[in-house]
Short mmCIF file of N, CA and C in Angstrom, two decimals:
data_model
loop_
_atom_site.label_atom_id
_atom_site.label_comp_id
_atom_site.label_asym_id
_atom_site.label_seq_id
_atom_site.Cartn_x
_atom_site.Cartn_y
_atom_site.Cartn_z
N MET A 1 -12.48 -30.77 -10.69
CA MET A 1 -12.41 -31.00 -12.07
C MET A 1 -10.96 -31.45 -12.48
N SER A 2 -11.20 -32.77 -12.80
CA SER A 2 -9.83 -33.63 -13.24
C SER A 2 -8.94 -33.19 -14.41
N ALA A 3 -7.85 -33.52 -14.39
CA ALA A 3 -6.98 -33.12 -16.09
C ALA A 3 -7.61 -33.57 -16.79
N SER A 4 -8.66 -35.01 -16.98
CA SER A 4 -8.74 -35.72 -18.15
C SER A 4 -9.82 -34.78 -18.58
N ALA A 5 -11.12 -34.06 -17.68
CA ALA A 5 -12.17 -33.74 -18.02
C ALA A 5 -11.73 -32.23 -18.38
N LEU A 6 -10.67 -31.62 -17.74
CA LEU A 6 -10.28 -30.25 -18.35
C LEU A 6 -9.94 -30.37 -19.81
N ARG A 7 -8.94 -31.52 -20.30
CA ARG A 7 -8.88 -31.92 -21.41
C ARG A 7 -9.93 -31.65 -22.77
N ARG A 8 -10.91 -32.80 -21.78
CA ARG A 8 -12.02 -33.09 -22.70
C ARG A 8 -12.93 -31.33 -22.76
N ALA A 9 -12.69 -30.74 -21.67
CA ALA A 9 -13.81 -29.58 -21.91
C ALA A 9 -13.28 -28.58 -23.01
N ARG A 10 -14.45 -27.61 -23.05
CA ARG A 10 -14.04 -26.88 -24.29
C ARG A 10 -13.10 -25.68 -23.45
N ILE A 11 -12.42 -25.42 -24.42
CA ILE A 11 -11.11 -24.59 -24.22
C ILE A 11 -11.57 -22.92 -24.96
N THR A 12 -11.12 -22.27 -24.53
CA THR A 12 -11.93 -20.91 -25.24
C THR A 12 -10.69 -20.04 -25.34
N ASN A 13 -9.36 -20.24 -25.76
CA ASN A 13 -8.41 -19.72 -26.20
C ASN A 13 -7.40 -19.81 -26.97
N GLN A 14 -7.39 -19.39 -27.65
CA GLN A 14 -5.77 -20.04 -28.78
C GLN A 14 -5.05 -19.20 -28.53
N ARG A 15 -3.74 -19.19 -28.64
CA ARG A 15 -2.30 -18.65 -28.82
C ARG A 15 -2.05 -18.62 -29.95
N GLU A 16 -1.11 -17.75 -30.21
CA GLU A 16 -0.90 -17.66 -31.77
C GLU A 16 -0.10 -18.78 -32.42
N SER A 17 0.30 -19.91 -31.31
CA SER A 17 1.35 -20.59 -31.79
C SER A 17 0.38 -21.84 -32.44
N GLY A 18 -1.33 -21.55 -32.10
CA GLY A 18 -2.34 -22.70 -32.48
C GLY A 18 -2.40 -23.84 -30.80
N ILE A 19 -1.37 -23.64 -29.97
CA ILE A 19 -1.75 -24.54 -28.93
C ILE A 19 -2.85 -23.85 -28.02
N LEU A 20 -3.78 -24.70 -27.63
CA LEU A 20 -5.02 -24.59 -26.98
C LEU A 20 -4.77 -24.31 -26.17
N VAL A 21 -4.98 -23.06 -25.09
CA VAL A 21 -4.81 -22.96 -23.34
C VAL A 21 -6.15 -22.65 -22.49
N PRO A 22 -6.33 -22.88 -21.65
CA PRO A 22 -7.31 -22.83 -20.98
C PRO A 22 -7.32 -21.28 -20.15
N THR A 23 -8.20 -20.50 -20.11
CA THR A 23 -8.07 -18.92 -19.31
C THR A 23 -9.30 -19.27 -18.76
N GLY A 24 -9.32 -17.92 -17.75
CA GLY A 24 -10.11 -18.27 -16.76
C GLY A 24 -9.94 -16.68 -15.57
N LYS A 25 -10.16 -16.36 -15.13
CA LYS A 25 -10.48 -15.05 -13.96
C LYS A 25 -10.16 -15.54 -12.52
N VAL A 26 -9.12 -14.68 -12.23
CA VAL A 26 -8.48 -14.91 -10.41
C VAL A 26 -9.58 -14.82 -9.62
N LYS A 27 -9.43 -15.84 -8.95
CA LYS A 27 -10.85 -15.67 -7.87
C LYS A 27 -10.51 -15.16 -6.62
N PHE A 28 -9.21 -15.73 -6.21
CA PHE A 28 -8.25 -14.80 -4.76
C PHE A 28 -7.06 -15.13 -5.01
N PHE A 29 -5.90 -14.33 -4.63
CA PHE A 29 -4.90 -14.40 -4.47
C PHE A 29 -4.30 -13.78 -3.51
N ASP A 30 -3.63 -14.82 -2.62
CA ASP A 30 -2.63 -13.63 -1.34
C ASP A 30 -1.79 -13.54 -1.70
N ALA A 31 -1.22 -12.73 -1.66
CA ALA A 31 0.10 -12.10 -1.64
C ALA A 31 1.18 -12.52 -0.73
N ASP A 32 0.99 -11.92 0.16
CA ASP A 32 1.70 -13.05 1.68
C ASP A 32 1.86 -14.06 1.22
N ARG A 33 1.10 -15.08 1.17
CA ARG A 33 1.05 -16.53 1.38
C ARG A 33 1.78 -17.22 -0.30
N GLY A 34 1.38 -16.10 -1.30
CA GLY A 34 2.26 -16.50 -2.60
C GLY A 34 1.37 -17.56 -3.57
N PHE A 35 -0.07 -17.61 -3.25
CA PHE A 35 -0.93 -18.32 -3.75
C PHE A 35 -2.49 -18.19 -3.62
N GLY A 36 -3.00 -18.59 -4.63
CA GLY A 36 -4.63 -18.30 -4.65
C GLY A 36 -5.33 -19.45 -5.92
N PHE A 37 -6.63 -18.64 -6.35
CA PHE A 37 -7.32 -20.18 -7.29
C PHE A 37 -7.63 -19.30 -8.31
N ILE A 38 -7.76 -19.64 -9.67
CA ILE A 38 -8.42 -19.30 -10.77
C ILE A 38 -9.58 -19.96 -11.08
N ALA A 39 -10.78 -19.56 -11.40
CA ALA A 39 -12.03 -20.03 -11.55
C ALA A 39 -11.87 -19.97 -13.23
N SER A 40 -11.57 -21.24 -13.43
CA SER A 40 -11.75 -21.63 -15.15
C SER A 40 -12.96 -21.09 -15.98
N ASP A 41 -12.44 -20.68 -16.70
CA ASP A 41 -13.50 -20.58 -17.97
C ASP A 41 -14.82 -21.93 -18.24
N ASP A 42 -14.02 -22.80 -17.90
CA ASP A 42 -14.56 -24.14 -18.16
C ASP A 42 -15.18 -24.63 -16.85
N GLY A 43 -15.28 -23.96 -16.11
CA GLY A 43 -15.93 -24.49 -14.97
C GLY A 43 -15.22 -24.70 -13.24
N GLY A 44 -13.80 -24.91 -13.94
CA GLY A 44 -13.36 -25.45 -12.72
C GLY A 44 -12.58 -24.44 -11.87
N GLU A 45 -11.70 -25.33 -10.41
CA GLU A 45 -10.62 -24.35 -9.69
C GLU A 45 -9.56 -25.02 -10.24
N VAL A 46 -8.65 -23.96 -10.49
CA VAL A 46 -7.20 -24.15 -10.66
C VAL A 46 -6.39 -23.77 -9.46
N PHE A 47 -5.42 -24.30 -8.79
CA PHE A 47 -4.41 -23.63 -7.85
C PHE A 47 -3.55 -22.98 -8.54
N LEU A 48 -3.08 -21.30 -8.18
CA LEU A 48 -1.96 -20.87 -8.81
C LEU A 48 -1.31 -20.05 -7.84
N HIS A 49 0.02 -20.81 -7.96
CA HIS A 49 1.36 -20.27 -7.26
C HIS A 49 2.07 -19.09 -7.94
N ALA A 50 2.68 -18.13 -6.93
CA ALA A 50 3.10 -17.22 -7.35
C ALA A 50 4.15 -17.35 -8.33
N SER A 51 5.06 -18.55 -8.34
CA SER A 51 6.03 -18.99 -9.40
C SER A 51 5.29 -19.21 -10.73
N ALA A 52 4.47 -19.47 -10.71
CA ALA A 52 3.94 -19.27 -12.33
C ALA A 52 3.59 -17.93 -12.59
N MET A 53 3.34 -16.98 -12.02
CA MET A 53 3.20 -15.78 -12.64
C MET A 53 4.65 -15.23 -13.71
N PRO A 54 4.17 -14.49 -14.48
CA PRO A 54 5.59 -13.79 -15.11
C PRO A 54 6.56 -13.24 -14.38
N PRO A 55 8.04 -13.01 -14.52
CA PRO A 55 8.53 -12.66 -13.32
C PRO A 55 8.35 -10.72 -13.55
N ASP A 56 8.13 -9.55 -12.38
CA ASP A 56 8.07 -8.61 -11.99
C ASP A 56 6.24 -8.49 -12.57
N THR A 57 5.95 -9.41 -12.28
CA THR A 57 4.35 -9.26 -12.34
C THR A 57 3.60 -8.72 -10.91
N PRO A 58 3.05 -7.84 -11.00
CA PRO A 58 2.62 -7.68 -9.60
C PRO A 58 1.43 -8.96 -9.07
N ALA A 59 1.00 -8.66 -7.76
CA ALA A 59 0.26 -9.72 -7.65
C ALA A 59 -1.23 -9.75 -8.36
N PRO A 60 -1.75 -10.51 -8.78
CA PRO A 60 -3.34 -10.32 -9.57
C PRO A 60 -4.01 -10.35 -8.77
N LYS A 61 -5.21 -9.41 -9.16
CA LYS A 61 -6.41 -8.92 -8.16
C LYS A 61 -7.70 -10.13 -8.47
N PRO A 62 -8.46 -10.12 -7.68
CA PRO A 62 -9.82 -10.82 -8.02
C PRO A 62 -9.95 -10.46 -9.52
N GLY A 63 -10.50 -11.19 -10.54
CA GLY A 63 -11.34 -10.73 -11.43
C GLY A 63 -10.27 -10.73 -12.70
N THR A 64 -9.00 -10.46 -12.28
CA THR A 64 -8.21 -10.71 -13.49
C THR A 64 -8.03 -11.64 -14.21
N ARG A 65 -8.23 -11.53 -15.58
CA ARG A 65 -8.17 -12.59 -16.74
C ARG A 65 -6.94 -13.54 -16.93
N LEU A 66 -6.68 -14.29 -17.34
CA LEU A 66 -5.27 -15.13 -17.22
C LEU A 66 -5.61 -16.20 -17.95
N GLU A 67 -4.49 -16.46 -18.93
CA GLU A 67 -4.08 -17.43 -19.75
C GLU A 67 -2.96 -18.69 -19.38
N PHE A 68 -3.72 -19.80 -19.13
CA PHE A 68 -2.81 -20.83 -18.12
C PHE A 68 -2.14 -22.45 -18.76
N GLY A 69 -1.20 -22.71 -18.59
CA GLY A 69 -1.09 -24.27 -18.76
C GLY A 69 -1.37 -24.55 -17.30
N VAL A 70 -1.92 -26.16 -17.53
CA VAL A 70 -2.29 -26.98 -16.47
C VAL A 70 -1.51 -28.24 -16.08
N ALA A 71 -1.59 -28.44 -14.72
CA ALA A 71 -0.80 -29.71 -14.48
C ALA A 71 -1.33 -30.29 -13.41
N ASP A 72 -1.59 -31.97 -13.26
CA ASP A 72 -1.99 -32.33 -11.98
C ASP A 72 -1.26 -32.64 -10.88
N GLY A 73 -1.32 -31.53 -10.12
CA GLY A 73 -0.62 -31.40 -8.86
C GLY A 73 -0.87 -32.44 -7.63
N ARG A 74 -0.55 -32.40 -6.61
CA ARG A 74 -0.75 -33.08 -5.35
C ARG A 74 -1.98 -33.27 -5.13
N ARG A 75 -2.57 -31.60 -5.05
CA ARG A 75 -3.88 -31.44 -4.54
C ARG A 75 -5.02 -31.18 -5.74
N GLY A 76 -4.56 -31.73 -7.28
CA GLY A 76 -5.36 -31.05 -8.15
C GLY A 76 -4.92 -30.41 -8.94
N LEU A 77 -5.70 -29.77 -9.54
CA LEU A 77 -5.12 -28.99 -10.80
C LEU A 77 -4.08 -27.80 -10.25
N GLN A 78 -3.09 -27.57 -11.32
CA GLN A 78 -2.44 -26.41 -10.78
C GLN A 78 -1.61 -25.64 -11.97
N ALA A 79 -2.07 -24.34 -11.91
CA ALA A 79 -1.70 -23.46 -13.21
C ALA A 79 0.10 -23.38 -13.54
N LEU A 80 0.31 -23.54 -14.76
CA LEU A 80 1.72 -23.48 -15.41
C LEU A 80 2.05 -22.28 -16.22
N SER A 81 2.69 -21.40 -16.25
CA SER A 81 3.00 -20.41 -17.28
C SER A 81 1.83 -19.62 -17.27
N VAL A 82 1.68 -18.63 -16.72
CA VAL A 82 0.74 -18.34 -16.56
C VAL A 82 1.13 -16.84 -17.43
N ARG A 83 -0.08 -16.47 -18.04
CA ARG A 83 0.06 -14.83 -18.99
C ARG A 83 -1.09 -14.35 -18.74
N VAL A 84 -1.39 -12.76 -18.21
CA VAL A 84 -2.26 -12.18 -18.31
C VAL A 84 -2.75 -11.59 -18.92
N LEU A 85 -4.01 -11.98 -19.10
CA LEU A 85 -5.00 -11.28 -20.79
C LEU A 85 -5.11 -9.96 -20.21
N ASP A 86 -6.28 -9.67 -19.21
CA ASP A 86 -6.38 -8.36 -18.94
C ASP A 86 -6.43 -8.37 -17.65
N ALA A 87 -5.95 -7.22 -17.05
CA ALA A 87 -6.01 -6.41 -15.80
C ALA A 87 -7.43 -6.68 -15.22
N ALA A 88 -7.59 -6.79 -13.57
CA ALA A 88 -9.01 -6.67 -13.19
C ALA A 88 -9.11 -4.99 -13.11
N PRO A 89 -10.39 -4.30 -13.28
CA PRO A 89 -10.35 -3.13 -13.34
C PRO A 89 -10.03 -2.43 -12.00
N SER A 90 -9.87 -1.04 -11.98
CA SER A 90 -9.37 -0.41 -10.84
C SER A 90 -10.63 -0.20 -10.11
N VAL A 91 -11.08 -0.27 -9.16
CA VAL A 91 -12.16 0.69 -8.42
C VAL A 91 -11.99 1.80 -8.26
N ALA A 92 -10.66 2.25 -8.17
CA ALA A 92 -10.58 3.99 -7.99
C ALA A 92 -11.41 4.39 -9.03
N ARG A 93 -10.18 4.09 -10.62
CA ARG A 93 -10.46 4.76 -11.65
C ARG A 93 -12.19 4.52 -12.10
N ALA A 94 -12.73 3.80 -11.65
CA ALA A 94 -13.90 3.35 -11.73
C ALA A 94 -14.78 4.36 -11.63
N HIS A 95 -14.47 5.11 -10.30
CA HIS A 95 -15.37 5.72 -9.41
C HIS A 95 -14.73 7.31 -9.42
N ARG A 96 -13.65 7.98 -10.00
CA ARG A 96 -12.86 9.02 -10.19
C ARG A 96 -14.17 9.94 -11.11
N ARG A 97 -13.85 11.11 -10.74
CA ARG A 97 -14.64 12.51 -11.72
C ARG A 97 -14.46 11.88 -12.96
N PRO A 98 -15.35 12.31 -13.79
CA PRO A 98 -15.46 12.64 -15.18
C PRO A 98 -14.31 13.45 -15.53
N ALA A 99 -13.65 13.42 -16.68
CA ALA A 99 -12.40 14.24 -17.14
C ALA A 99 -12.99 16.00 -17.22
N GLU A 100 -14.26 16.14 -17.72
CA GLU A 100 -15.01 17.26 -18.14
C GLU A 100 -14.66 17.76 -16.28
N ASP A 101 -15.46 17.46 -15.48
CA ASP A 101 -15.15 17.75 -13.86
C ASP A 101 -13.92 18.36 -13.75
N MET A 102 -12.83 17.82 -14.06
CA MET A 102 -11.63 18.04 -13.63
C MET A 102 -10.77 19.37 -14.38
N GLY A 103 -11.50 19.76 -15.26
CA GLY A 103 -10.80 20.39 -16.11
C GLY A 103 -11.17 22.01 -15.43
N PRO A 104 -11.91 22.27 -14.60
CA PRO A 104 -12.25 23.31 -13.50
C PRO A 104 -11.19 23.23 -12.50
N ILE A 105 -11.28 22.35 -11.60
CA ILE A 105 -10.54 22.02 -10.43
C ILE A 105 -9.11 22.31 -10.55
N VAL A 106 -8.41 21.61 -12.03
CA VAL A 106 -7.20 21.82 -12.38
C VAL A 106 -6.84 23.30 -12.74
N GLU A 107 -7.75 24.39 -13.50
CA GLU A 107 -7.92 25.58 -13.61
C GLU A 107 -7.70 26.38 -12.22
N ASP A 108 -8.40 26.26 -11.12
CA ASP A 108 -8.19 26.46 -10.07
C ASP A 108 -7.27 26.38 -9.20
N LEU A 109 -6.79 25.15 -9.10
CA LEU A 109 -5.40 24.66 -8.97
C LEU A 109 -4.37 25.69 -9.61
N ILE A 110 -4.30 25.53 -10.78
CA ILE A 110 -3.06 26.84 -11.45
C ILE A 110 -3.18 27.81 -10.97
N LYS A 111 -4.53 28.73 -10.42
CA LYS A 111 -4.55 29.57 -10.14
C LYS A 111 -3.69 30.13 -8.58
N LEU A 112 -4.66 29.26 -7.67
CA LEU A 112 -3.72 28.92 -6.16
C LEU A 112 -2.07 28.70 -6.70
N LEU A 113 -1.52 27.94 -7.47
CA LEU A 113 -0.27 27.82 -7.19
C LEU A 113 0.50 29.12 -8.33
N ASP A 114 -0.36 29.63 -9.09
CA ASP A 114 0.06 31.06 -9.23
C ASP A 114 0.28 32.16 -8.36
N ARG A 115 -0.89 32.69 -7.61
CA ARG A 115 -0.64 33.17 -6.52
C ARG A 115 0.63 32.89 -5.49
N ALA A 116 0.58 31.77 -5.11
CA ALA A 116 1.59 31.47 -4.07
C ALA A 116 2.74 31.32 -4.71
N GLY A 117 2.80 31.08 -5.93
CA GLY A 117 4.37 31.41 -6.65
C GLY A 117 4.65 33.09 -6.79
N ASN A 118 3.73 33.92 -6.97
CA ASN A 118 4.24 35.19 -6.79
C ASN A 118 4.29 35.61 -5.34
N LYS A 119 3.84 35.27 -4.63
CA LYS A 119 4.16 35.67 -2.84
C LYS A 119 5.70 34.48 -2.54
N LEU A 120 5.93 33.60 -3.39
CA LEU A 120 7.43 33.29 -2.86
C LEU A 120 8.60 34.13 -3.80
N ARG A 121 7.91 34.53 -4.81
CA ARG A 121 9.06 35.36 -5.54
C ARG A 121 9.21 36.44 -4.90
N ALA A 122 8.14 36.75 -3.94
CA ALA A 122 8.29 38.05 -3.28
C ALA A 122 9.08 37.85 -2.28
N GLY A 123 9.32 36.65 -1.97
CA GLY A 123 10.63 36.18 -0.28
C GLY A 123 9.48 35.94 0.43
N ARG A 124 8.02 35.91 0.51
CA ARG A 124 7.15 35.13 1.24
C ARG A 124 6.09 34.38 1.00
N TYR A 125 6.27 33.36 2.03
CA TYR A 125 5.34 32.55 2.17
C TYR A 125 4.07 32.35 2.25
N PRO A 126 3.11 31.58 1.38
CA PRO A 126 1.70 31.85 1.44
C PRO A 126 0.87 31.63 3.16
N ASP A 127 -0.09 32.43 3.24
CA ASP A 127 -0.39 32.10 4.76
C ASP A 127 -0.64 30.69 4.87
N LYS A 128 -1.56 30.85 5.90
CA LYS A 128 -1.53 28.84 6.41
C LYS A 128 -3.06 28.72 5.83
N SER A 129 -3.88 29.44 5.53
CA SER A 129 -5.20 28.92 4.94
C SER A 129 -4.98 28.83 3.27
N GLU A 130 -4.29 29.56 2.83
CA GLU A 130 -3.84 29.44 1.25
C GLU A 130 -3.45 28.38 1.31
N ALA A 131 -2.01 27.71 2.09
CA ALA A 131 -1.15 26.74 2.30
C ALA A 131 -1.84 25.55 2.10
N THR A 132 -2.79 25.68 3.23
CA THR A 132 -4.00 24.35 3.36
C THR A 132 -4.52 24.03 2.07
N LYS A 133 -5.12 25.40 1.28
CA LYS A 133 -6.07 25.04 0.51
C LYS A 133 -5.40 24.58 -0.65
N VAL A 134 -3.68 25.14 -0.81
CA VAL A 134 -3.17 24.67 -2.18
C VAL A 134 -2.91 22.80 -2.05
N ALA A 135 -2.51 22.78 -0.57
CA ALA A 135 -2.19 21.26 -0.41
C ALA A 135 -3.54 20.23 -0.54
N GLN A 136 -4.72 20.91 -0.25
CA GLN A 136 -5.70 19.99 -0.33
C GLN A 136 -5.99 20.04 -1.85
N MET A 137 -5.88 20.83 -2.46
CA MET A 137 -6.16 20.67 -4.15
C MET A 137 -5.24 19.69 -4.83
N LEU A 138 -4.23 19.75 -4.47
CA LEU A 138 -3.53 19.05 -4.53
C LEU A 138 -3.52 17.57 -4.64
N ARG A 139 -3.82 17.30 -3.26
CA ARG A 139 -3.69 16.12 -2.95
C ARG A 139 -5.05 15.32 -3.85
N VAL A 140 -6.39 16.51 -3.96
CA VAL A 140 -7.21 15.71 -4.59
C VAL A 140 -7.32 15.79 -5.92
N VAL A 141 -6.33 16.37 -6.90
CA VAL A 141 -5.91 16.11 -8.09
C VAL A 141 -4.98 15.11 -8.50
N ALA A 142 -4.11 14.93 -7.57
CA ALA A 142 -3.27 13.56 -7.39
C ALA A 142 -3.98 12.45 -7.47
N ASP A 143 -4.88 12.41 -6.48
CA ASP A 143 -5.80 10.87 -6.44
C ASP A 143 -6.79 10.91 -7.20
N GLU A 144 -7.14 11.73 -7.89
CA GLU A 144 -7.90 11.52 -9.46
C GLU A 144 -7.12 10.90 -10.07
N PHE A 145 -6.10 11.89 -10.48
CA PHE A 145 -5.32 11.28 -12.01
C PHE A 145 -4.43 9.93 -11.64
N ASP A 146 -4.14 9.68 -10.12
CA ASP A 146 -3.22 8.68 -10.23
C ASP A 146 -4.05 7.15 -10.08
N ALA A 147 -5.86 7.73 -10.12
CA ALA A 147 -6.33 6.35 -10.04
C ALA A 147 -6.55 5.45 -11.41
#
């Protein structure tokens, strides 16, 4: 899609300032190489360089919605002044246990930690099987919470 075609294309988003800007989703982004492509909502592909991203923004994941300015570069359209609209949904978050299921798990963990705390106050470490169970439960809860 050429720059003139993009200008004629239907623009799908409007900034508060009243300036119409194109939007799209990240098709892919290679963080090591510092570039990727955006699938514009208007049907074209736009080159995305890491320098166009806002400072201190992590590399965008496929599916991240962006708003961007466009310039005609050496090899086609290139995104400028990118703004992240919606980050791509987390796969881990989509597959984590429902909150209602985590309640009993956290309560069991509290009981295990309470028993371990009592043993530590008495000057003894928990036995190997109990320590292993506590460590496993902590990992499960941490993974679910961190998703």
